[in-house]
PDB file of C-alpha atoms in Angstrom:
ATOM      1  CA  UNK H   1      31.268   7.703  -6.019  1.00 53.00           C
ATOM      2  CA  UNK H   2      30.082  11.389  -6.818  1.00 56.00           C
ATOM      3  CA  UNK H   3      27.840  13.019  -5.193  1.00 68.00           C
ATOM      4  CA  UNK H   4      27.999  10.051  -1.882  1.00 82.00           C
ATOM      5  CA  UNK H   5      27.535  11.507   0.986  1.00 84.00           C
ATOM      6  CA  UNK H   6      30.789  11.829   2.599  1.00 92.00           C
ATOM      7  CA  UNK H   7      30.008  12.075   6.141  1.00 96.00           C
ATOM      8  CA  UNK H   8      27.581  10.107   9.002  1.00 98.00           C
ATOM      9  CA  UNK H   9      26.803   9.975  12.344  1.00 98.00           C
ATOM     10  CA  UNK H  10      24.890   6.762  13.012  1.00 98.00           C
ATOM     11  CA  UNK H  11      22.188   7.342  16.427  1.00 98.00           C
ATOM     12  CA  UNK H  12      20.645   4.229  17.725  1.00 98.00           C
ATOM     13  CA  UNK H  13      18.550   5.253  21.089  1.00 96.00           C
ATOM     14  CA  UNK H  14      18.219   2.349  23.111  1.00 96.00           C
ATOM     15  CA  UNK H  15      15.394   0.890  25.786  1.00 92.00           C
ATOM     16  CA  UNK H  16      16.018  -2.635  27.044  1.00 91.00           C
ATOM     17  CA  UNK H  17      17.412  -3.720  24.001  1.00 92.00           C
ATOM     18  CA  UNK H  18      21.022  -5.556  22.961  1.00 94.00           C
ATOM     19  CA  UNK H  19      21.542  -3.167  19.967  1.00 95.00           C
ATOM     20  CA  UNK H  20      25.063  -5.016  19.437  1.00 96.00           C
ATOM     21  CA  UNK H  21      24.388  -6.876  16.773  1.00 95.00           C
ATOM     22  CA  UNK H  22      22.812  -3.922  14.744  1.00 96.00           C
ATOM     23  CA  UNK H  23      26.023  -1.699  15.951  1.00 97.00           C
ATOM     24  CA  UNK H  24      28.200  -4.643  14.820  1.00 97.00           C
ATOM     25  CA  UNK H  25      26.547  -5.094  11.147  1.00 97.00           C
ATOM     26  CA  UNK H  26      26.388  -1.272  10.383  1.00 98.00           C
ATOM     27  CA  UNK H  27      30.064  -0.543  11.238  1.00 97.00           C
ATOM     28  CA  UNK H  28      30.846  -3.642   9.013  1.00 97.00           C
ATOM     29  CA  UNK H  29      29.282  -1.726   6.035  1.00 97.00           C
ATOM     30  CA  UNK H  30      30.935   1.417   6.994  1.00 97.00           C
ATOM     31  CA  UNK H  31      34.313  -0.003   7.179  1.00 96.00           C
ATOM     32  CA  UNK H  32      34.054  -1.228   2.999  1.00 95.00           C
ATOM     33  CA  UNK H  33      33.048   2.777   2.264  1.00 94.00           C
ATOM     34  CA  UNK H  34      36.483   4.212   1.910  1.00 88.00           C
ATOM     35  CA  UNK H  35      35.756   7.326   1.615  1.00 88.00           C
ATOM     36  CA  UNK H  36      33.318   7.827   4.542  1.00 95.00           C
ATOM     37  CA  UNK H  37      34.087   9.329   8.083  1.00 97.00           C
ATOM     38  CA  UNK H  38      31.361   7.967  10.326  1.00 97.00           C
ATOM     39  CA  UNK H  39      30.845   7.376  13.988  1.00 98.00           C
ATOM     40  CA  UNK H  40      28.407   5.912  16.069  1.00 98.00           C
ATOM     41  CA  UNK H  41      26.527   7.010  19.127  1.00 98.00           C
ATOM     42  CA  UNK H  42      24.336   4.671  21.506  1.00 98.00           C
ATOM     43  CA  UNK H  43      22.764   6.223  24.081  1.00 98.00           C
ATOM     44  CA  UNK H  44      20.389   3.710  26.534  1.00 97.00           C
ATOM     45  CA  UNK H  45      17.303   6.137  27.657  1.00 95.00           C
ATOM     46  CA  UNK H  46      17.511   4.645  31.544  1.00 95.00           C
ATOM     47  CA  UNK H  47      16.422   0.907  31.069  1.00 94.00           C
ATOM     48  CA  UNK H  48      15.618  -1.464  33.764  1.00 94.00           C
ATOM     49  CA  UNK H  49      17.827  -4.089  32.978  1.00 94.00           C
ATOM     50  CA  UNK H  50      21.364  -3.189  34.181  1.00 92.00           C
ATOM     51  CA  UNK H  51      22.626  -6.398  33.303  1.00 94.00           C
ATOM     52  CA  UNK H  52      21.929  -5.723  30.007  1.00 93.00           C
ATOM     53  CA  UNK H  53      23.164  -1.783  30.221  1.00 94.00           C
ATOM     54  CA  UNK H  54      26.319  -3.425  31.717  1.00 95.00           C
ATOM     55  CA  UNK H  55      27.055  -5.500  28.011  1.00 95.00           C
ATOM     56  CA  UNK H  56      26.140  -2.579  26.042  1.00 95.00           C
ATOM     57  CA  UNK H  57      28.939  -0.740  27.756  1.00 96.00           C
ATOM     58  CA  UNK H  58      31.436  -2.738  25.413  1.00 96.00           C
ATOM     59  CA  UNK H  59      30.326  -0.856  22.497  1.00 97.00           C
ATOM     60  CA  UNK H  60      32.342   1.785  23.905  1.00 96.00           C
ATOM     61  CA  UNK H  61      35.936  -0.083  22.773  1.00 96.00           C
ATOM     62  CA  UNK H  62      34.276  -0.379  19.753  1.00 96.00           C
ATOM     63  CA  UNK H  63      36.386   1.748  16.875  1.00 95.00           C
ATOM     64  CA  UNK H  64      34.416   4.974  15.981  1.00 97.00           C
ATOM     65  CA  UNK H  65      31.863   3.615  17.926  1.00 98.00           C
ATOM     66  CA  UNK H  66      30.476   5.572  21.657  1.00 97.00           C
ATOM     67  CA  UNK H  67      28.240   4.487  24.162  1.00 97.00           C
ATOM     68  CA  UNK H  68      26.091   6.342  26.968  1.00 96.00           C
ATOM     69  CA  UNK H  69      23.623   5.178  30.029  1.00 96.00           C
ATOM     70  CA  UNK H  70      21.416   7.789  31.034  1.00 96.00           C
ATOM     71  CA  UNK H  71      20.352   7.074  34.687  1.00 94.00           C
ATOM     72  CA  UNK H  72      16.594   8.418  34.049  1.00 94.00           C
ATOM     73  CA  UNK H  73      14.136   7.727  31.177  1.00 92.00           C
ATOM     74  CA  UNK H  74      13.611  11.067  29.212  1.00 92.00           C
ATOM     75  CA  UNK H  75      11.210   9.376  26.477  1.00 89.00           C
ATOM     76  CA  UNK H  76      11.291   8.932  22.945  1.00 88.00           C
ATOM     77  CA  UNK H  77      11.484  12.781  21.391  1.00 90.00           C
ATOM     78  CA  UNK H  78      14.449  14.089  23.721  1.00 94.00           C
ATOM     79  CA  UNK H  79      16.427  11.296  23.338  1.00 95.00           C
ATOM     80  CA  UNK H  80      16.624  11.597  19.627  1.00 95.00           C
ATOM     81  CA  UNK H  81      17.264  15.354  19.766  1.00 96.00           C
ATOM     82  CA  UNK H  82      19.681  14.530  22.748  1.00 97.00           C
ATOM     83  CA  UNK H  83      21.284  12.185  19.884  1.00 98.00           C
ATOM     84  CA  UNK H  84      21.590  15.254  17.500  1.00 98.00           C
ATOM     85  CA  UNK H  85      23.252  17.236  19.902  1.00 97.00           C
ATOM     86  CA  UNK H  86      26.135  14.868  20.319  1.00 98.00           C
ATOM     87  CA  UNK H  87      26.427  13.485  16.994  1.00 98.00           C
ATOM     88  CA  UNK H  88      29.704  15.819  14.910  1.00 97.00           C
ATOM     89  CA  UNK H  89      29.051  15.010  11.313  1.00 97.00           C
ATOM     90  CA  UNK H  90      26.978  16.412   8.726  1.00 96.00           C
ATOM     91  CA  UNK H  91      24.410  13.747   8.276  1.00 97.00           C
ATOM     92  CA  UNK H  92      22.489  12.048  10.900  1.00 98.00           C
ATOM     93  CA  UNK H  93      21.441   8.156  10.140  1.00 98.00           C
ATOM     94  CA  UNK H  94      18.602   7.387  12.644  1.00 98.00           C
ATOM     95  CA  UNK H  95      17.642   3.628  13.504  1.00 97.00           C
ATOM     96  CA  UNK H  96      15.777   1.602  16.120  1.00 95.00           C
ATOM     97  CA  UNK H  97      17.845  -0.180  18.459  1.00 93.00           C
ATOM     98  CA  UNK H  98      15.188  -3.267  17.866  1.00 89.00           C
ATOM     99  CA  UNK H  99      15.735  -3.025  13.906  1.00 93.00           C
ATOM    100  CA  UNK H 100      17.932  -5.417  11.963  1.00 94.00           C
ATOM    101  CA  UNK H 101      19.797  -4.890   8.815  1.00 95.00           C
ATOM    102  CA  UNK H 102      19.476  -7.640   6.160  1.00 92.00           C
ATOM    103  CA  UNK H 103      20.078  -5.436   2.991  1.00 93.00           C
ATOM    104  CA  UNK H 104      24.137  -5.558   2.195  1.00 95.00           C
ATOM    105  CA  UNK H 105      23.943  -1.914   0.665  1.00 96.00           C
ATOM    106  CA  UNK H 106      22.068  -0.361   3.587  1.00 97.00           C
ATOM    107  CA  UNK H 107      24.515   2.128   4.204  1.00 97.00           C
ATOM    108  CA  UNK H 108      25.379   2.978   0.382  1.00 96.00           C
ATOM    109  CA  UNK H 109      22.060   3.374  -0.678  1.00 96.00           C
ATOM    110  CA  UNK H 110      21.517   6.310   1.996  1.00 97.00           C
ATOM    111  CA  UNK H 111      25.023   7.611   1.202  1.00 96.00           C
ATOM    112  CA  UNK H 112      23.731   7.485  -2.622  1.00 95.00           C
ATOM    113  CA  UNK H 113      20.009   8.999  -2.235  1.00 95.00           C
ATOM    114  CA  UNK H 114      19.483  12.904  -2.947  1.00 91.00           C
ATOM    115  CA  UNK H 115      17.226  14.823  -0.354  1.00 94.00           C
ATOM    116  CA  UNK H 116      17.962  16.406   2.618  1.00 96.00           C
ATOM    117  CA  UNK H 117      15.354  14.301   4.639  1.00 97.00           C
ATOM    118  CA  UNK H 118      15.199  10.362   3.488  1.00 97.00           C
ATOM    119  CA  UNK H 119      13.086   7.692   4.916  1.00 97.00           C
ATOM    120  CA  UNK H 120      13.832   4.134   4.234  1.00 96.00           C
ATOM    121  CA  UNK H 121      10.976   2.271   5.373  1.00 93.00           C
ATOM    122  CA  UNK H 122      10.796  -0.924   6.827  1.00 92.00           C
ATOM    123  CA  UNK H 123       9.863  -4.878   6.121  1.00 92.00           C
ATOM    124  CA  UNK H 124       8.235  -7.326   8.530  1.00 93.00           C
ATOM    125  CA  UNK H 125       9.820 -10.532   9.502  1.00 90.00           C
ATOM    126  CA  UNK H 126       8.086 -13.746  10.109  1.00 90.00           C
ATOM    127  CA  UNK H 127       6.697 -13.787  13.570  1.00 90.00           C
ATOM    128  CA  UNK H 128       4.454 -16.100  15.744  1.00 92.00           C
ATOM    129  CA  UNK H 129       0.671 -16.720  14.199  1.00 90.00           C
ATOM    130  CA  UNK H 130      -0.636 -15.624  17.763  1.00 95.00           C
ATOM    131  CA  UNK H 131       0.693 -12.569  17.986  1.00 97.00           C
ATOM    132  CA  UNK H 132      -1.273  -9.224  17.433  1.00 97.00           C
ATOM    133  CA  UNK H 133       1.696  -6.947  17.208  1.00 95.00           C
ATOM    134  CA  UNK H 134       2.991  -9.185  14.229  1.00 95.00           C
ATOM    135  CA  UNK H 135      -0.602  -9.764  12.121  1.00 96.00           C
ATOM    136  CA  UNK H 136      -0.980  -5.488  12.551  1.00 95.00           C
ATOM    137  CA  UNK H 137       2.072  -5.315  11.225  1.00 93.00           C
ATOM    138  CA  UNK H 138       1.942  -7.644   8.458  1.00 92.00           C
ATOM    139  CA  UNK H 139      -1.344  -6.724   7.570  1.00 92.00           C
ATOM    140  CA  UNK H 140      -0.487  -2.884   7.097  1.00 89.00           C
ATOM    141  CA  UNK H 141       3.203  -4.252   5.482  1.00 86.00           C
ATOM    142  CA  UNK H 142       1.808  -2.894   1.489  1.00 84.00           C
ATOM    143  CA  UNK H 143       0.581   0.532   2.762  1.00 83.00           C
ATOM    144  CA  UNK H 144       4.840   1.106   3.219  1.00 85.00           C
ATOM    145  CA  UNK H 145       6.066   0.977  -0.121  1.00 90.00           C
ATOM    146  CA  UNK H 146       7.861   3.643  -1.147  1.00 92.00           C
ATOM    147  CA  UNK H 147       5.215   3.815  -3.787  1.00 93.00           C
ATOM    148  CA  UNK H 148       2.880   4.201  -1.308  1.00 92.00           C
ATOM    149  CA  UNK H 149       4.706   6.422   0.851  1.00 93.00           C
ATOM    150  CA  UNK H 150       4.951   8.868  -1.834  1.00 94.00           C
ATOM    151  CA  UNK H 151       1.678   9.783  -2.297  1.00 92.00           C
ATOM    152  CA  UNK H 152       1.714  11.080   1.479  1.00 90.00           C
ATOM    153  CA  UNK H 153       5.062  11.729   2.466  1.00 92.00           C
ATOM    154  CA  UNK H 154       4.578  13.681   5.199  1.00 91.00           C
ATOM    155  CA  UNK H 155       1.871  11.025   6.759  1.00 87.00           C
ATOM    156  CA  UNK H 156       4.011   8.430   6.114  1.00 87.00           C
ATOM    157  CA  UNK H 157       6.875   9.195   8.326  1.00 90.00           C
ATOM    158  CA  UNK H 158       8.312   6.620  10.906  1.00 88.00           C
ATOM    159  CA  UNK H 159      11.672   7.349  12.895  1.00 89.00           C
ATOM    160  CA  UNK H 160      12.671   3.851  12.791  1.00 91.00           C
ATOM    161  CA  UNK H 161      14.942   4.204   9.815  1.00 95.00           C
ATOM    162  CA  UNK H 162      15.855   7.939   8.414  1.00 97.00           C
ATOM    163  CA  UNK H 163      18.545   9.982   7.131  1.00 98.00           C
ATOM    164  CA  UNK H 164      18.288  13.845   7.886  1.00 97.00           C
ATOM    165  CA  UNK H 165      20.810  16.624   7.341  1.00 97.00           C
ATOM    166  CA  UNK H 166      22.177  17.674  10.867  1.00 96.00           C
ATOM    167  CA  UNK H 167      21.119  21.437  10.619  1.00 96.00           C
ATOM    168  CA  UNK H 168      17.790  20.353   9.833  1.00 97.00           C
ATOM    169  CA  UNK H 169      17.337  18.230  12.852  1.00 96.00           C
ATOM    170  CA  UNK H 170      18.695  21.042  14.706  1.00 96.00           C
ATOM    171  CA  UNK H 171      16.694  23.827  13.311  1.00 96.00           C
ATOM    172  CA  UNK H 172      13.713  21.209  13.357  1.00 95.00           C
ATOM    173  CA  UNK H 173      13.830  19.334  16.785  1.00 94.00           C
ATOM    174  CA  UNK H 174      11.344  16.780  18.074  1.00 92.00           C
ATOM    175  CA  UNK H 175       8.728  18.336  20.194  1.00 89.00           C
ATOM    176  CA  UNK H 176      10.048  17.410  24.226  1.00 89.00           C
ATOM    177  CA  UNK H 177       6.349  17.572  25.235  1.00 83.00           C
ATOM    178  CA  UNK H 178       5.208  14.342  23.363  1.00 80.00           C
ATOM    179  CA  UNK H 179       6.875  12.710  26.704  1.00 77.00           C
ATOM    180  CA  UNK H 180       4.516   9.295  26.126  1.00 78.00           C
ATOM    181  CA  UNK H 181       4.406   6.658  23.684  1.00 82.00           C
ATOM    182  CA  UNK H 182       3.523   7.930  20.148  1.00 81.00           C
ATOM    183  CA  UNK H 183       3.143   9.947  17.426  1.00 86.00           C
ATOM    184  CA  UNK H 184       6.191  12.587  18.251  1.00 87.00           C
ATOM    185  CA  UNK H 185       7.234  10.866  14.696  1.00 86.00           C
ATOM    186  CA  UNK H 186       3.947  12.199  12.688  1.00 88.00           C
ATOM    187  CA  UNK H 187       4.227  15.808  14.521  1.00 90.00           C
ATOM    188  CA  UNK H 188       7.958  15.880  12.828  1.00 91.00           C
ATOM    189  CA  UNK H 189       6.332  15.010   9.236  1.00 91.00           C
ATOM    190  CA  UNK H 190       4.522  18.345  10.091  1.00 93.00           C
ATOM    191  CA  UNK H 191       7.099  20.536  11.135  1.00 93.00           C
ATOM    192  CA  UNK H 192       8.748  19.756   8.254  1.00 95.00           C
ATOM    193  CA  UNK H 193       6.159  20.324   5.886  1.00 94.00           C
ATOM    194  CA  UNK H 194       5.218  23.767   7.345  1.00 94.00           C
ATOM    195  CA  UNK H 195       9.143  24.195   6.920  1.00 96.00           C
ATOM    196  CA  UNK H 196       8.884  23.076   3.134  1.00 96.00           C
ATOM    197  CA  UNK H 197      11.473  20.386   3.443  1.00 96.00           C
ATOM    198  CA  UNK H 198      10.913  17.579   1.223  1.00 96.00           C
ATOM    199  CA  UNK H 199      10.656  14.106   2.442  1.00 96.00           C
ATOM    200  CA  UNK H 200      12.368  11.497   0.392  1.00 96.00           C
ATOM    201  CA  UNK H 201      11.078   8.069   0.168  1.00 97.00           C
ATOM    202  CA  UNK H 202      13.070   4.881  -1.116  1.00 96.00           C
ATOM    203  CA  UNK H 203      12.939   1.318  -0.543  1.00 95.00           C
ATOM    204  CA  UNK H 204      15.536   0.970   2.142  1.00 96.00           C
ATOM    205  CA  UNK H 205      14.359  -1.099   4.243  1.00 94.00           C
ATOM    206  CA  UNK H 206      15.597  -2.079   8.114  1.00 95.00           C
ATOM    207  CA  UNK H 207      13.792  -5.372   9.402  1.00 92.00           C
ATOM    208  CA  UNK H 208      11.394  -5.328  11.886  1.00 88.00           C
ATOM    209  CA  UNK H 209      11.908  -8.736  13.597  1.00 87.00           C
ATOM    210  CA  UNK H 210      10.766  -8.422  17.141  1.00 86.00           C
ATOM    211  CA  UNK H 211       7.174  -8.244  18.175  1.00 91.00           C
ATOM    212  CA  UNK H 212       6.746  -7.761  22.107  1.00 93.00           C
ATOM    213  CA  UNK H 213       3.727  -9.673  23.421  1.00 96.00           C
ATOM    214  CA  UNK H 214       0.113  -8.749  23.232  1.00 97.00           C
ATOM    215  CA  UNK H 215      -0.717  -7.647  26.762  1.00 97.00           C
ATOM    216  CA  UNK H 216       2.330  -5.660  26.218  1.00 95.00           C
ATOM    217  CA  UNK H 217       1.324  -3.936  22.641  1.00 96.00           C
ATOM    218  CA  UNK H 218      -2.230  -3.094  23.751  1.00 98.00           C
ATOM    219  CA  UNK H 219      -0.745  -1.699  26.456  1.00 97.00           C
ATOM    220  CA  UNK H 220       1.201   0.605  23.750  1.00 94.00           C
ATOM    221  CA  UNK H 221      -1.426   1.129  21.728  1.00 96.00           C
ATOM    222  CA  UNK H 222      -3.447   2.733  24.446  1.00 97.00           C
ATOM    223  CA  UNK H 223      -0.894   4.447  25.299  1.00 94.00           C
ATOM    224  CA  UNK H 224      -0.314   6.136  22.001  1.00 94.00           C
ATOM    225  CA  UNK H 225      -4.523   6.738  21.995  1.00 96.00           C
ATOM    226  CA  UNK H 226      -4.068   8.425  24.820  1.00 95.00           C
ATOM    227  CA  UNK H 227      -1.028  10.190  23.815  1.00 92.00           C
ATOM    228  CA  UNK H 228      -3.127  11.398  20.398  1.00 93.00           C
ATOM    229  CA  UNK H 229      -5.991  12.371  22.196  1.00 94.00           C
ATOM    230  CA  UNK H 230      -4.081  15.151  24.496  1.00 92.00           C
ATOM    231  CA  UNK H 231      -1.900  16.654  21.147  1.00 91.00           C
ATOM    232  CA  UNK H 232      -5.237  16.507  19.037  1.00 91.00           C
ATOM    233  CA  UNK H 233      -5.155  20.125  17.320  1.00 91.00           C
ATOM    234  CA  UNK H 234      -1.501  19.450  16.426  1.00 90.00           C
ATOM    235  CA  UNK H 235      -2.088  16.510  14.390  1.00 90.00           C
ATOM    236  CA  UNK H 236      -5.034  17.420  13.179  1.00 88.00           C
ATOM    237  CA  UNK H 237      -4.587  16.041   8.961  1.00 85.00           C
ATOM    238  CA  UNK H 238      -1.824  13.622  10.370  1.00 84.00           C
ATOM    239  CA  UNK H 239      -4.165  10.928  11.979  1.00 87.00           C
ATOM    240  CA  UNK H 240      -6.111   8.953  10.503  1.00 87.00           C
ATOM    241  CA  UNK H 241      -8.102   7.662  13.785  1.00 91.00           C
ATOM    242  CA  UNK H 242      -8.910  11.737  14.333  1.00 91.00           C
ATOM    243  CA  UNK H 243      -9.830  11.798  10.855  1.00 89.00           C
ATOM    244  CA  UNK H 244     -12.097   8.686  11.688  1.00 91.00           C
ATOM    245  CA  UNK H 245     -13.458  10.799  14.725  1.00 90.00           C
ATOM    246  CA  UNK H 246     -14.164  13.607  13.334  1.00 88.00           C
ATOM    247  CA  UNK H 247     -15.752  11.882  10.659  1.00 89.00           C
ATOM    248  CA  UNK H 248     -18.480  10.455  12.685  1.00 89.00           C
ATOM    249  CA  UNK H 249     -21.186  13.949  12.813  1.00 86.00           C
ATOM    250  CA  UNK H 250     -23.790  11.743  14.560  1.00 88.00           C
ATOM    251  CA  UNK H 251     -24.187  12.160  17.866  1.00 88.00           C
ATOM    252  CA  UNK H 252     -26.103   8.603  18.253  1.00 92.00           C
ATOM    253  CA  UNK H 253     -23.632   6.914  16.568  1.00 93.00           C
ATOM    254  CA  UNK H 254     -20.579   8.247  18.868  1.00 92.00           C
ATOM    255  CA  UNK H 255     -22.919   7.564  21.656  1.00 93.00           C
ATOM    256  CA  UNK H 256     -23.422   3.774  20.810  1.00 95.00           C
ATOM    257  CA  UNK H 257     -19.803   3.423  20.097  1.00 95.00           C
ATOM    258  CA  UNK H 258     -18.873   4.504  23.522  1.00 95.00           C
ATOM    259  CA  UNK H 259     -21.463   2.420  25.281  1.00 96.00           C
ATOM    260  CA  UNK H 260     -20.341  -0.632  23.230  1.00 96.00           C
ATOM    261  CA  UNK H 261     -16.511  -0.140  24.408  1.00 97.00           C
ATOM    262  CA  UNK H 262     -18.641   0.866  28.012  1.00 96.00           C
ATOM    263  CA  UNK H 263     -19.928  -2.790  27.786  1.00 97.00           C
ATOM    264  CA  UNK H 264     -18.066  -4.921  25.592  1.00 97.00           C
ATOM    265  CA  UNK H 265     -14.247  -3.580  25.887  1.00 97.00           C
ATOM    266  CA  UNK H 266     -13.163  -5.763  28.265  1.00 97.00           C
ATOM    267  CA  UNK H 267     -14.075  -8.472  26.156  1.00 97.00           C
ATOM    268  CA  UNK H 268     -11.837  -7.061  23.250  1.00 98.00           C
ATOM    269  CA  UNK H 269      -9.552  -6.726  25.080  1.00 97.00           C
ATOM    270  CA  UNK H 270      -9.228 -10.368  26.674  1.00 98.00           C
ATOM    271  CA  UNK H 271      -9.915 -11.302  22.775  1.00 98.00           C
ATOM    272  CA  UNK H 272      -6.753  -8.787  22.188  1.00 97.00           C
ATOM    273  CA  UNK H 273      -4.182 -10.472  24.689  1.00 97.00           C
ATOM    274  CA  UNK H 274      -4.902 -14.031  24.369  1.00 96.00           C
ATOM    275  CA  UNK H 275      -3.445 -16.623  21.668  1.00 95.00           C
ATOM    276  CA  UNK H 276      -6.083 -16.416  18.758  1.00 96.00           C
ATOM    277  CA  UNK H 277      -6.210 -12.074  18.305  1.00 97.00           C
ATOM    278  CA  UNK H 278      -8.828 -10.399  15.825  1.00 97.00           C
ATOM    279  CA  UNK H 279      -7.218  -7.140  14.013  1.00 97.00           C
ATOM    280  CA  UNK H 280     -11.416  -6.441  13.328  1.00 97.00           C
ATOM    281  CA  UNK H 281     -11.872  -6.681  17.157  1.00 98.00           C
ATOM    282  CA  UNK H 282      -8.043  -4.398  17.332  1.00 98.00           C
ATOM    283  CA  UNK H 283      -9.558  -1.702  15.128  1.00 96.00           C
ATOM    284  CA  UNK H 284     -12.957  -1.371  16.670  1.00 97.00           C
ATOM    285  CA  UNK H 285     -11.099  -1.663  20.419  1.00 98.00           C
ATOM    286  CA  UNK H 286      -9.126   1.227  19.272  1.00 97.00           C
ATOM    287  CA  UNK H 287     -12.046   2.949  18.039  1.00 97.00           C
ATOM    288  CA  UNK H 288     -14.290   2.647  21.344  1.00 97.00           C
ATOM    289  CA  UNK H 289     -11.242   3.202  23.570  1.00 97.00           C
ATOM    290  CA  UNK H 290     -10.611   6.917  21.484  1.00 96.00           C
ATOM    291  CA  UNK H 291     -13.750   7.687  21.805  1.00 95.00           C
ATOM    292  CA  UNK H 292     -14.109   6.985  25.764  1.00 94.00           C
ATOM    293  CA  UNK H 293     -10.861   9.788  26.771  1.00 93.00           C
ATOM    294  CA  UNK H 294     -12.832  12.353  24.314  1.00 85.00           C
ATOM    295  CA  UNK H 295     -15.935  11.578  26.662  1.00 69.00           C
ATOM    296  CA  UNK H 296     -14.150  11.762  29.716  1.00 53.00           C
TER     297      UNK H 296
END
């Protein structure tokens, strides 16, 4: 095929996660594209469960395929740029260890798209009715389109699912301070606008079929509030909860906010972990919750 891309390292960081079966599928596809050299590269970022670590360690027989424990956790951005550092071919395919391929041309339709920076997007599976991680999800599902993507490519970047050249991810690395969950992704979209390097959108989609439980994703979710809150003046433009903020010029009105989280939050938030979640109660948690660490 002219113009495929002729070369691929595949990087899959993994956190208590069996990323076998995603391994498994995308070597399959590799194997049918004659022409392409590929590898793959697994690294686990220091998960808790050895027993799981311990099966992953098979991937290592795999052909083409290489697998690495790190004994410590060194969070989301280094591992990635850890990932660059040991991948050897020209383009770098990176994917979620929780994502799963259900499109039979996965590979081919990277291989075949122009751009030096391509996101593929991603599609929700089914998930249970109860669970908050799965309605956010499903409810935001239209907003990424590559349609929609396109009219904000640099806001709508996720590292779930990407292909990037490899001297762009190393001129371009993720920013090691983002150390907690969140938004290290959105900073990239930045540094790569300021760098004038296109983002390329297409529907490529890797499923997104596991949905950890709700105590668990509001957990996250504060986590990544928390996480905005202390790199605000980088993403300044990138967020839409700072654009939210900053949005809100009365004084009162923060005030009221605040006190309403001050009184109410806990309520949310047993509203947000129990079987029947709100996503109206989710955004106006969030909202209160933001606005309590700018107080603080």
């Amino acid at each position: 095929m002219h113009g495929m891309k002729k070369e691929l390292s595949i990087l899959i960081p993994v956190y208590n996660a069996d990323p076998r079966p995603l391994v498994s599928e995308l070597c399959r596809q590799a194997q049918i594209i004659k022409a392409l050299d590929y590898e793959v590269i697994v690294v686990d970022d220091g998960s808790t469960d050895s027993a799981l670590v311990e099966k992953c360690q098979e991937i290592d027989q795999w052909p083409r395929c290489r697998f690495k424990a790190l004994e410590k956790n060194i969070g989301r951005a280094r591992i990635r740029n850890l990932l660059c550092t040991l991948a050897s071919k020209e383009w770098l395919l990176y994917l979620d260890c929780d994502m799963t391929i259900f499109e039979p041309a996965f590979l081919i339709n990277y291989l075949l798209a122009g751009g030096d920076v391509v996101y593929g997007g991603y599609r929700v599976g089914e998930g249970p009715a109860g669970n908050l991680r799965y309605r956010y999800e499903k409810a935001s599902e239209q907003q990424h389109t590559a349609e929609q993507r396109r009219q904000r490519p640099y806001q709508h970047f996720h590292t779930a699912n990407f292909l990037v050249r490899r001297s762009i991810m190393a001129e371009h690395p993720f920013d090691e301070a983002f150390r907690t969950y969140g938004y290290e992704d959105v900073l990239f979209g930045k540094q790569l606008k300021q760098a004038g390097i296109a983002i390329t959108h297409i529907d490529n989609p890797a499923g997104f079929f596991t949905f950890e439980d709700n105590a668990h994703f509001v957990s996250k979710t504060e986590e990544g509030l928390r996480t905005l809150h202390d790199k605000r003046q980088q993403l300044r433009g990138y967020s839409q909860m700072l654009t939210v903020v900053e949005g809100i010029h009365i004084a009162p009105v923060r005030w009221l906010i605040r006190l309403w989280h001050c009184l109410f939050g806990w309520l949310e938030r047993r509203n947000l972990c129990g079987t029947h979640p709100s996503l109206r109660i989710f955004k106006l948690y969030k909202l209160g919750y933001f606005l309590s660490i700018t107080h603080r």
